Structure formats: structure tokens, C-alpha cells
Coordinates of C-alpha atoms in Angstrom, one line a residue:
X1 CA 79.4 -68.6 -16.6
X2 CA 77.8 -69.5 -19.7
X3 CA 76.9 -67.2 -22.6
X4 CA 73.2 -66.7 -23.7
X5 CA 72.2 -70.0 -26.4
X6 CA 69.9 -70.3 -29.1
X7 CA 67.4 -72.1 -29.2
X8 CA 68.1 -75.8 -30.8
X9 CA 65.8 -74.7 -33.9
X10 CA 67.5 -70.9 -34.4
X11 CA 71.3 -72.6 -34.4
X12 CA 71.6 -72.9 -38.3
X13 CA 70.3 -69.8 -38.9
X14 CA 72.4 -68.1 -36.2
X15 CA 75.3 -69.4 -37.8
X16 CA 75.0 -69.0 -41.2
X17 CA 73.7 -65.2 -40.2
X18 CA 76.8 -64.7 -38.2
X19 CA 79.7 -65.9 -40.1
X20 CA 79.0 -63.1 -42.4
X21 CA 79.7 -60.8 -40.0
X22 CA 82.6 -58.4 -42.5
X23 CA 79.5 -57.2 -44.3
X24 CA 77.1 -56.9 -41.4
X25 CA 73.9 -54.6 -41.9
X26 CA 74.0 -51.8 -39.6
X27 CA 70.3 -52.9 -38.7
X28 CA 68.4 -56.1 -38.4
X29 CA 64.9 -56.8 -37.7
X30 CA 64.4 -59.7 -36.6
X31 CA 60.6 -61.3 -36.5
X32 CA 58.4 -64.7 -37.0
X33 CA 55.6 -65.8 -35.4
X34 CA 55.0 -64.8 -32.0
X35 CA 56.4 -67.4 -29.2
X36 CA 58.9 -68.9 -31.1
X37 CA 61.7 -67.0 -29.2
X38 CA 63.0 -64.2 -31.2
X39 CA 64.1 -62.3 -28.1
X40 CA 66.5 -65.2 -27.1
X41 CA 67.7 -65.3 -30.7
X42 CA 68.2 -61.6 -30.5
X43 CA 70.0 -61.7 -27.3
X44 CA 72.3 -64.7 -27.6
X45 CA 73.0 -62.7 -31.6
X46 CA 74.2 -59.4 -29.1
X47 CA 76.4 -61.6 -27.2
X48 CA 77.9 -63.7 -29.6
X49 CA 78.5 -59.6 -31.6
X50 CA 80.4 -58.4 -28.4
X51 CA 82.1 -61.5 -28.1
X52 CA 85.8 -61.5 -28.4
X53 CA 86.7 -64.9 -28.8
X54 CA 83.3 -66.6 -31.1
X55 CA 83.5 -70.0 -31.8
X56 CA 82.2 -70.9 -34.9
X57 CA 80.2 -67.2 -34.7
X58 CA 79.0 -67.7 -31.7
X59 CA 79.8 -66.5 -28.4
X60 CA 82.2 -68.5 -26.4
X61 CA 81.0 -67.5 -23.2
X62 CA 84.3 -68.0 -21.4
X63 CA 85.9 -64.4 -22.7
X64 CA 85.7 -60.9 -20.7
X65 CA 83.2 -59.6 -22.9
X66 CA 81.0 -62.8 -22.2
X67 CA 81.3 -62.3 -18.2
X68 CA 80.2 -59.0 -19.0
X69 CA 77.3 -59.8 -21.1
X70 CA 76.7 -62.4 -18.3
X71 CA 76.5 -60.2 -15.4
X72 CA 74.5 -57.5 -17.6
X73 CA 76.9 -54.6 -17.7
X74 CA 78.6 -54.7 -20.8
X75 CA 79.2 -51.0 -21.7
X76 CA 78.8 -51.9 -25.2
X77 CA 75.0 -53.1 -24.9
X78 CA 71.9 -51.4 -24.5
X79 CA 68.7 -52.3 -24.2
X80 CA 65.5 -50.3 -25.4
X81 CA 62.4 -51.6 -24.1
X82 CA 59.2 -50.7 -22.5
X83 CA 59.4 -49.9 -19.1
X84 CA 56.5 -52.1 -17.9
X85 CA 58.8 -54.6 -20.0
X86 CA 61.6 -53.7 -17.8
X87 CA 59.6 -54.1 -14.6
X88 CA 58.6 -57.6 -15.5
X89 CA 62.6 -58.4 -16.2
X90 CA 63.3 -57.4 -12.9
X91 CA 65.6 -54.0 -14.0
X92 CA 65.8 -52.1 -10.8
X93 CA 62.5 -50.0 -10.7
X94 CA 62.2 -50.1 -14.6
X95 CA 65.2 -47.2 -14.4
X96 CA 63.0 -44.8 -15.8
X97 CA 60.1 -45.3 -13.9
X98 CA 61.1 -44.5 -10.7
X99 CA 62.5 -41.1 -10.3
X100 CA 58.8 -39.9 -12.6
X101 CA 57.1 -37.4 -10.8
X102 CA 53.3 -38.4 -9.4
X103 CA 50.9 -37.1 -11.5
X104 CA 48.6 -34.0 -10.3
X105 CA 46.2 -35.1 -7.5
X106 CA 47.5 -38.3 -7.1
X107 CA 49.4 -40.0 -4.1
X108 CA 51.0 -42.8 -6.2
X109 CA 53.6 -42.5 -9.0
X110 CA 52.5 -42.7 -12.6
X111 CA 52.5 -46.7 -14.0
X112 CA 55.0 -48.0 -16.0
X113 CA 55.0 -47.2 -19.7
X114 CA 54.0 -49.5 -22.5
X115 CA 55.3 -47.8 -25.1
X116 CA 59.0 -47.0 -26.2
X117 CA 59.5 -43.3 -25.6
X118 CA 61.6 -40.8 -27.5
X119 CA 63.7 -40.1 -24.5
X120 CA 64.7 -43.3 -24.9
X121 CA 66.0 -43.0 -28.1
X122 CA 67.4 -39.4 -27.5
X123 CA 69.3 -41.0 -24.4
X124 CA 71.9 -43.1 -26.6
X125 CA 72.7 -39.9 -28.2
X126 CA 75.7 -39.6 -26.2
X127 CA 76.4 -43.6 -25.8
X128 CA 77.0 -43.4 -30.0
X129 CA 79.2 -40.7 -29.3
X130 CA 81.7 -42.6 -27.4
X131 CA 84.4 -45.0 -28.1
X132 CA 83.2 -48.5 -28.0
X133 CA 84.8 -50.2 -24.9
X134 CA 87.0 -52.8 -26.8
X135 CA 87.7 -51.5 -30.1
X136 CA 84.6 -54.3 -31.2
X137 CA 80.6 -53.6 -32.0
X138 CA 78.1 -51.9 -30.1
X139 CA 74.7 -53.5 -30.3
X140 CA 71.3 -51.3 -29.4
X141 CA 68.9 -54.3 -28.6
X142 CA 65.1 -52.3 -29.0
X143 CA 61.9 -54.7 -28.6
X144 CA 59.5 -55.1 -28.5
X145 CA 59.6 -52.6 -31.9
X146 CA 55.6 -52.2 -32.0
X147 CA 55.6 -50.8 -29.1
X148 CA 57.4 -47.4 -30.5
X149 CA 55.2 -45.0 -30.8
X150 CA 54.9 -42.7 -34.2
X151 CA 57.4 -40.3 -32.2
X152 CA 59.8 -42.6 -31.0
X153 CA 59.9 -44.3 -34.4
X154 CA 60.9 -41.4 -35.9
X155 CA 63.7 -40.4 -34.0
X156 CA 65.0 -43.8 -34.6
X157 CA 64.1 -43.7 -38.2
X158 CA 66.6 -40.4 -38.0
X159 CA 69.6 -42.4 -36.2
X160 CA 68.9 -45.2 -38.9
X161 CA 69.2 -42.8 -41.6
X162 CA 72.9 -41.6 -40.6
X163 CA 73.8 -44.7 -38.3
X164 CA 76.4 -44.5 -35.8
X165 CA 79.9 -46.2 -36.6
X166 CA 80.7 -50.0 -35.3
X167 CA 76.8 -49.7 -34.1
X168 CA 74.1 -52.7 -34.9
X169 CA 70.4 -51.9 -34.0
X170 CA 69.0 -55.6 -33.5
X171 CA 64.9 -54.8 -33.4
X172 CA 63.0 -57.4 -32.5
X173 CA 58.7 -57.7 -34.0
X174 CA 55.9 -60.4 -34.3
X175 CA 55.1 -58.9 -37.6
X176 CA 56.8 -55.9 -39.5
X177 CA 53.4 -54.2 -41.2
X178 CA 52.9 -53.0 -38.1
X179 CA 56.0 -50.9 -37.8
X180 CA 56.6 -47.9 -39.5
X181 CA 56.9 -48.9 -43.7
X182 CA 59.9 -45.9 -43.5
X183 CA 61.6 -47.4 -40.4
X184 CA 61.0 -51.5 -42.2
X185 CA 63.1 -50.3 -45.2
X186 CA 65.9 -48.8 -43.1
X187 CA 66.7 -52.4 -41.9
X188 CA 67.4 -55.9 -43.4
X189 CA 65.2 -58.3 -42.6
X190 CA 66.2 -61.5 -40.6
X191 CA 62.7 -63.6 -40.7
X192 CA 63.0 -66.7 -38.2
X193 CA 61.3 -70.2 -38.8
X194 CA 58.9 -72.0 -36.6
X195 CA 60.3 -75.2 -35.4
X196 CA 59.1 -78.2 -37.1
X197 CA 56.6 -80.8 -34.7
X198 CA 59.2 -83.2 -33.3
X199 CA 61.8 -80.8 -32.4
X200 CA 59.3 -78.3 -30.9
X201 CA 57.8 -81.6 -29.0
X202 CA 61.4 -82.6 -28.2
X203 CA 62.2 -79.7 -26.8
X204 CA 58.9 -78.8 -24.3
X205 CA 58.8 -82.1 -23.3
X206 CA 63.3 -81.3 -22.1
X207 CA 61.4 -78.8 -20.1
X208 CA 58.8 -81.0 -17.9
X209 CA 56.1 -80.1 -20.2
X210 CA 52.9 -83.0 -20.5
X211 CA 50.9 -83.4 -22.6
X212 CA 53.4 -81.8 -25.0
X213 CA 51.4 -82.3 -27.8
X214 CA 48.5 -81.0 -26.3
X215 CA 50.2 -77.6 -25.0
X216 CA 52.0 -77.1 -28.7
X217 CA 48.6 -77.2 -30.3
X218 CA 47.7 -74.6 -27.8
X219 CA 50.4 -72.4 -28.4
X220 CA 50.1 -72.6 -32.2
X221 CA 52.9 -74.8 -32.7
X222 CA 55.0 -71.7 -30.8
X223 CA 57.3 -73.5 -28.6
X224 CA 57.9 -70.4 -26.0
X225 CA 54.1 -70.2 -26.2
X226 CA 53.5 -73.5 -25.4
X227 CA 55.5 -73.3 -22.2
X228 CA 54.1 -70.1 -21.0
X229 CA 50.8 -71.5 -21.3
X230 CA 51.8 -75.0 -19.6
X231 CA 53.5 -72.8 -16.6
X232 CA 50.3 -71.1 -15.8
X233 CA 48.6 -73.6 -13.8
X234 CA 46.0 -73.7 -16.5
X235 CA 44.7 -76.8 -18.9
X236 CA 45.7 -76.7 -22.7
X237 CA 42.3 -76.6 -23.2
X238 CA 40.1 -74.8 -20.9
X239 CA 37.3 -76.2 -19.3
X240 CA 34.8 -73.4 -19.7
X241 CA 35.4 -74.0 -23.1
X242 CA 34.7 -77.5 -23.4
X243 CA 31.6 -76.4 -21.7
X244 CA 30.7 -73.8 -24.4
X245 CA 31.1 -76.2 -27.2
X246 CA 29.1 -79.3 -25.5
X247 CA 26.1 -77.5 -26.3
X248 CA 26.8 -76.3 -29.2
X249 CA 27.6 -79.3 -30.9
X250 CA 24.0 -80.6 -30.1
X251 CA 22.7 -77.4 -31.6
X252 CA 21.9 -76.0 -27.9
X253 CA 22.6 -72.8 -26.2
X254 CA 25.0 -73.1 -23.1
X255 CA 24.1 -71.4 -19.6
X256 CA 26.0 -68.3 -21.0
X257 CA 25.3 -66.5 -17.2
X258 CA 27.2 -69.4 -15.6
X259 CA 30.3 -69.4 -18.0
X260 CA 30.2 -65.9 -18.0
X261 CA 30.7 -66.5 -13.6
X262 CA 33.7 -68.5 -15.0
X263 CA 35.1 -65.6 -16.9
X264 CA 35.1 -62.8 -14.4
X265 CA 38.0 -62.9 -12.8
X266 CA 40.3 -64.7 -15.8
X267 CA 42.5 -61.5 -17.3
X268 CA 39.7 -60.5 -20.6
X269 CA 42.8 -61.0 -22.9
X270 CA 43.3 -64.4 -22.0
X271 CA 39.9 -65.5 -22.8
X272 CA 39.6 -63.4 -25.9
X273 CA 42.3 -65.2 -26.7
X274 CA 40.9 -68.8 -26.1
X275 CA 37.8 -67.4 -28.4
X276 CA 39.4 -66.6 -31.2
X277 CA 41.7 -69.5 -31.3
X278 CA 38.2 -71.0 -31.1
X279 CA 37.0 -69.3 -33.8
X280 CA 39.9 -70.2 -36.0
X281 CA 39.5 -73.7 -35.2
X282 CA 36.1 -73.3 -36.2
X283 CA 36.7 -72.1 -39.7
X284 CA 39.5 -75.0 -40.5
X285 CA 36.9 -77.4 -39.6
X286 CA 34.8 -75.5 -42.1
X287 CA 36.8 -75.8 -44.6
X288 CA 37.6 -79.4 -43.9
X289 CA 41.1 -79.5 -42.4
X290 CA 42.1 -80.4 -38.9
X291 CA 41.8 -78.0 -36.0
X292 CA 45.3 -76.3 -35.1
X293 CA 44.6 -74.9 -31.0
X294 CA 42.2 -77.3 -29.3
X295 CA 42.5 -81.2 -30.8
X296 CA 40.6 -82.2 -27.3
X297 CA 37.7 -80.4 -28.7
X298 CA 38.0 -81.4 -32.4
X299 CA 35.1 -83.6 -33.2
X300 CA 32.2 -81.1 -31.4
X301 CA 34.2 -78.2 -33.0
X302 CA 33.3 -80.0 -36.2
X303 CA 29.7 -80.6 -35.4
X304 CA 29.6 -76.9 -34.5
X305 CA 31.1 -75.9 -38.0
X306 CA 28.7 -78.2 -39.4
X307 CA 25.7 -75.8 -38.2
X308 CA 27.0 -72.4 -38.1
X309 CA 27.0 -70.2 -40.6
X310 CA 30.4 -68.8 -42.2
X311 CA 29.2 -65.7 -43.2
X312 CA 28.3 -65.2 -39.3
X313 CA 31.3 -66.9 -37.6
X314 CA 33.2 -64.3 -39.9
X315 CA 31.8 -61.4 -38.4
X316 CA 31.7 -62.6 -35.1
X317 CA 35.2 -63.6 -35.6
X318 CA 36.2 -60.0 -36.6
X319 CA 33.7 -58.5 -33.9
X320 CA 36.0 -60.8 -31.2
X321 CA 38.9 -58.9 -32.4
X322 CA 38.0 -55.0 -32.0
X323 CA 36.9 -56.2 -28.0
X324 CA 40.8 -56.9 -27.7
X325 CA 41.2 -52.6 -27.6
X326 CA 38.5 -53.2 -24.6
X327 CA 40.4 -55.9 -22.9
X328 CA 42.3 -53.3 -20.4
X329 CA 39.6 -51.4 -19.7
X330 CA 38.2 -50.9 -16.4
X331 CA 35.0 -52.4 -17.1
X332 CA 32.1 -54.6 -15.8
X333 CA 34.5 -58.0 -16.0
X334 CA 31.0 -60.2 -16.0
X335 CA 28.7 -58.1 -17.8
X336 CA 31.8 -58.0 -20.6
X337 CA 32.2 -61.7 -20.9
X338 CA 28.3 -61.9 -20.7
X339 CA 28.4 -59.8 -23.8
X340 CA 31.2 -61.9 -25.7
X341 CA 29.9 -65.4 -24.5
X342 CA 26.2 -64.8 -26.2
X343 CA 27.4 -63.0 -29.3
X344 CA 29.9 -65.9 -30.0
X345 CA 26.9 -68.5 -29.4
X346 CA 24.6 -66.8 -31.3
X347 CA 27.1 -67.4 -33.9
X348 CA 27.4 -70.8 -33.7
X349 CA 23.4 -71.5 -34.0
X350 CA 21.7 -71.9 -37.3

């Protein structure tokens, strides 16, 4: 049995957090840039809090509140997530999902939910209301916390305002304005680093992941990113888009019908995402600095930044981002990227 680690880049802050413990807030949130691994911070923090036996404020992972955390049935833990989050974990049937009725006229139950639902909330009514199991803390683990809805938020918001006794609320966000200002303020703030190069490097390549360099540039220097990415069966740099910038570096239009054939059945997120990591590539090469997502591509980015227009690759840029609330949708998947693909090169050519 071992207990839950932090990562090699979130130890000093772990302990130095931690071995303040006699003063702890009665609410944390904890956030940084996205795929740096806030959630394994945030769980290995709730065990080393229920731990009974920390070593240097961290959990030991040899005590009985460890092999509890270990086995995931510590009484004194609860976890507040989506339930299409839940799914993905592997909780059995997402707990809430699967006793929800089917909806009117149809055969199949409703789909998970996205958001964090005030149920949710109102269910650890009576958890707070209980002894805690060992006479030690009781840690409500909630992430991740944008997906509260304004309902939901509030009826935290109203447990924050009168929080339970021995009780820590650990929320976990990629970036707090977009969380309730109200709910912000009823927490302190615990914002984690992004590793530095050589340790994120160090660490992916520990995992089996090559070209490291390559797949942190991908990720944005995000570590957790980077390996997501690398496990996907998917190159750091994908080749439709090395095929998109070809042209454009020559000042030519690419066959946007047959990339668009090469976008229809990749997920529309995933490739909206590969565009506007383009697209911020594009504007550091603009300005003269090196790109940050797609080195591979760096010197016909350039040339493209050369020729385009800023005011243009702005507001395509910004354009690229309201088609993420379209990204779900059940629409034409070709005729979307067909759309994207010639409104990105058309601004990219003088």
C-alpha cells in the first residue's frame, strides 16, 4: 500500500503548505495552469489531512487512515465531481447516474452530467452533521469547480459562509475568474507553479515519453498534458497541420477540402485545439519570439507570420474560439472543419 504522492515539482509547496496545518483555512482553492496536475496535488493534500501518522506533513501511507484512503472508503472523504467525471474514473455507474429515471419518450437513460449539481452539495448535509470517524479532519474534495453551475455554487457559497467544524473544502480550478467572485473570496487561494524545463523533461521522459521535448512544447510546458497527448497514439505535431502550413509559408492556399477529409472524424475540440495553439504560435512569431506548441513547424510558422496580417489573425483567432461552444454539437463534422480550415487560411494570406 502506498499513499497518493505529489508530483516531484508540487513537494516544496506541499510541505511548506502543510506544516501549517494548526491554522488551516477552512477552504482552499487550489489552481495553475491546466495539466500541471492540480488534482493529484489536491488528492495526495486529502490524504496526507486524514492521515494519522504524516511524516514531515505528509501522509505516511502505512497508517489505517492511509489503507483507507488507499482502498477509497475513507468515511472522512468525499468527493464532488461531475458525473461524466465519475464515469471516466471508473465510480460504479457514476453513483448518481444510474438509478435517473429515462427521460420521456426515450428508451435509454439520460447521459451523465457535466455539471456539479445542487444535490450534490445538499447531500453532504448530513455527512457535516456527523462525528468525524477518528476524531481528525474531514476533507470535501469538489473539482473540477467550473463545472458548478450558478445553483450549485451557491449552495456551496452558503456552506462556505457558516463552514462545518474540523471540515476543509479542497476545490480544485484552471483559473479562478471563472468561478463565482462571491464563492473566490470565501477561500484562500493555493496557486501551484508550472514546473521548470528540465524537471518537467526529466520527469515525461521517467514515464516512456519520446520526443519529450517535442510533447512538452505540445502540452504548453504542462507536464500531465504532455503525457495525455503522447498516450494518444497521435504525433506532437499533427500532420494535417504541417500540411496547412506548407502552403502557407509559400504564400499558397492548401487543398482545404482534402484536410478538411482529415478532420472529420478527429473529436472538433481536439483540432480546435491544435488551431489555436497555432494561432498563438503564430502571433509570438509576430512579435519576434520563439514559437511555444509546435517547434517542428517554427521556421514556416515564421514565414506565415511574415505575410499575414495581425489585425486579421486576431480576429480569426478570437473567431476560432466562440466555434469551441459548437464543438459538441451534432453537426456536419466536414462541412464544420471545411468552415474553420478556410477561415483560418484566409487569415494567413495577404
Amino acid at each position: 500500500m502506498s499513499a497518493p504522492q505529489f508530483l516531484p515539482w508540487q513537494l516544496e509547496t506541499a510541505r511548506n503548505w502543510l506544516g501549517n496545518r494548526e491554522r488551516f483555512a477552512h477552504a482552499w482553492l487550489v489552481h495553475g495552469l491546466a495539466g500541471i496536475g492540480k488534482l493529484d496535488f489536491a488528492v495526495a493534500a486529502a490524504a496526507s489531512l486524514l492521515c494519522e501518522t504524516p511524516q514531515d506533513g505528509l501522509a505516511c501511507g502505512h497508517c489505517a487512515a492511509c489503507a483507507w484512503f488507499a482502498s477509497g472508503n475513507h468515511p472522512d472523504l468525499r468527493r464532488i465531481r461531475p458525473e461524466a467525471i465519475a464515469v471516466e474514473e471508473g465510480a460504479e455507474a457514476a453513483e448518481q447516474a444510474e438509478d435517473a429515471e429515462p427521460v420521456a419518450g426515450s428508451a435509454s437513460k439520460r447521459a451523465p452530467s457535466k455539471e456539479i449539481r445542487i444535490d450534490q452539495i445538499r447531500a453532504l448535509e448530513s455527512w457535516f452533521n456527523t462525528a468525524t470517524h477518528r476524531g481528525g479532519w474531514r476533507v470535501a474534495l469538489l473539482y473540477p469547480a467550473h463545472a458548478l453551475n450558478v445553483v450549485s455554487a451557491n449552495a456551496l457559497l452558503k456552506v462556505l459562509e457558516e463552514p462545518p467544524p474540523h471540515t476543509v473544502f479542497l476545490l480544485v480550478a484552471d483559473a479562478p475568474d471563472r468561478l463565482l467572485p462571491t464563492l473566490v473570496s470565501r477561500c484562500r487561494r493555493l496557486p501551484l507553479p508550472a514546473p521548470d524545463a528540465d524537471t518537467a523533461l526529466q520527469w515525461l521522459r521517467a514515464q516512456n515519453v519520446e520526443p519529450a521535448r517535442e510533447w512538452l512544447a505540445a502540452g504548453g510546458g504542462a507536464p500531465l498534458a504532455a503525457l495525455r497527448l503522447a498516450q494518444s497514439g497521435e504525433a506532437a505535431c499533427p500532420p494535417w497541420l504541417g500540411q496547412m502550413v506548407a502552403p502557407l509559408a509559400q504564400g499558397q492556399s492548401p487543398d482545404v477540402g482534402t484536410l478538411a477529409e482529415a478532420l472529420e472524424k478527429v473529436p472538433a475540440t481536439d483540432w480546435i485545439d491544435a488551431l489555436q495553439r497555432f494561432y498563438t504560435d503564430l502571433m509570438l512569431a509576430a512579435a519576434g519570439a520563439p514559437v511555444r506548441y509546435f517547434p517542428a513547424l517554427g521556421a514556416g510558422v515564421a514565414q506565415v507570420a511574415a505575410r499575414a496580417r495581425p489585425a486579421r489573425v486576431a480576429e480569426a483567432a478570437r473567431w476560432l474560439t466562440r466555434q469551441r461552444a459548437l464543438a459538441t454539437h451534432p453537426l456536419n463534422a466536414k462541412l464544420f472543419a471545411h468552415s474553420a480550415l478556410q477561415r483560418v487560411v484566409l487569415s494567413c494570406l495577404a
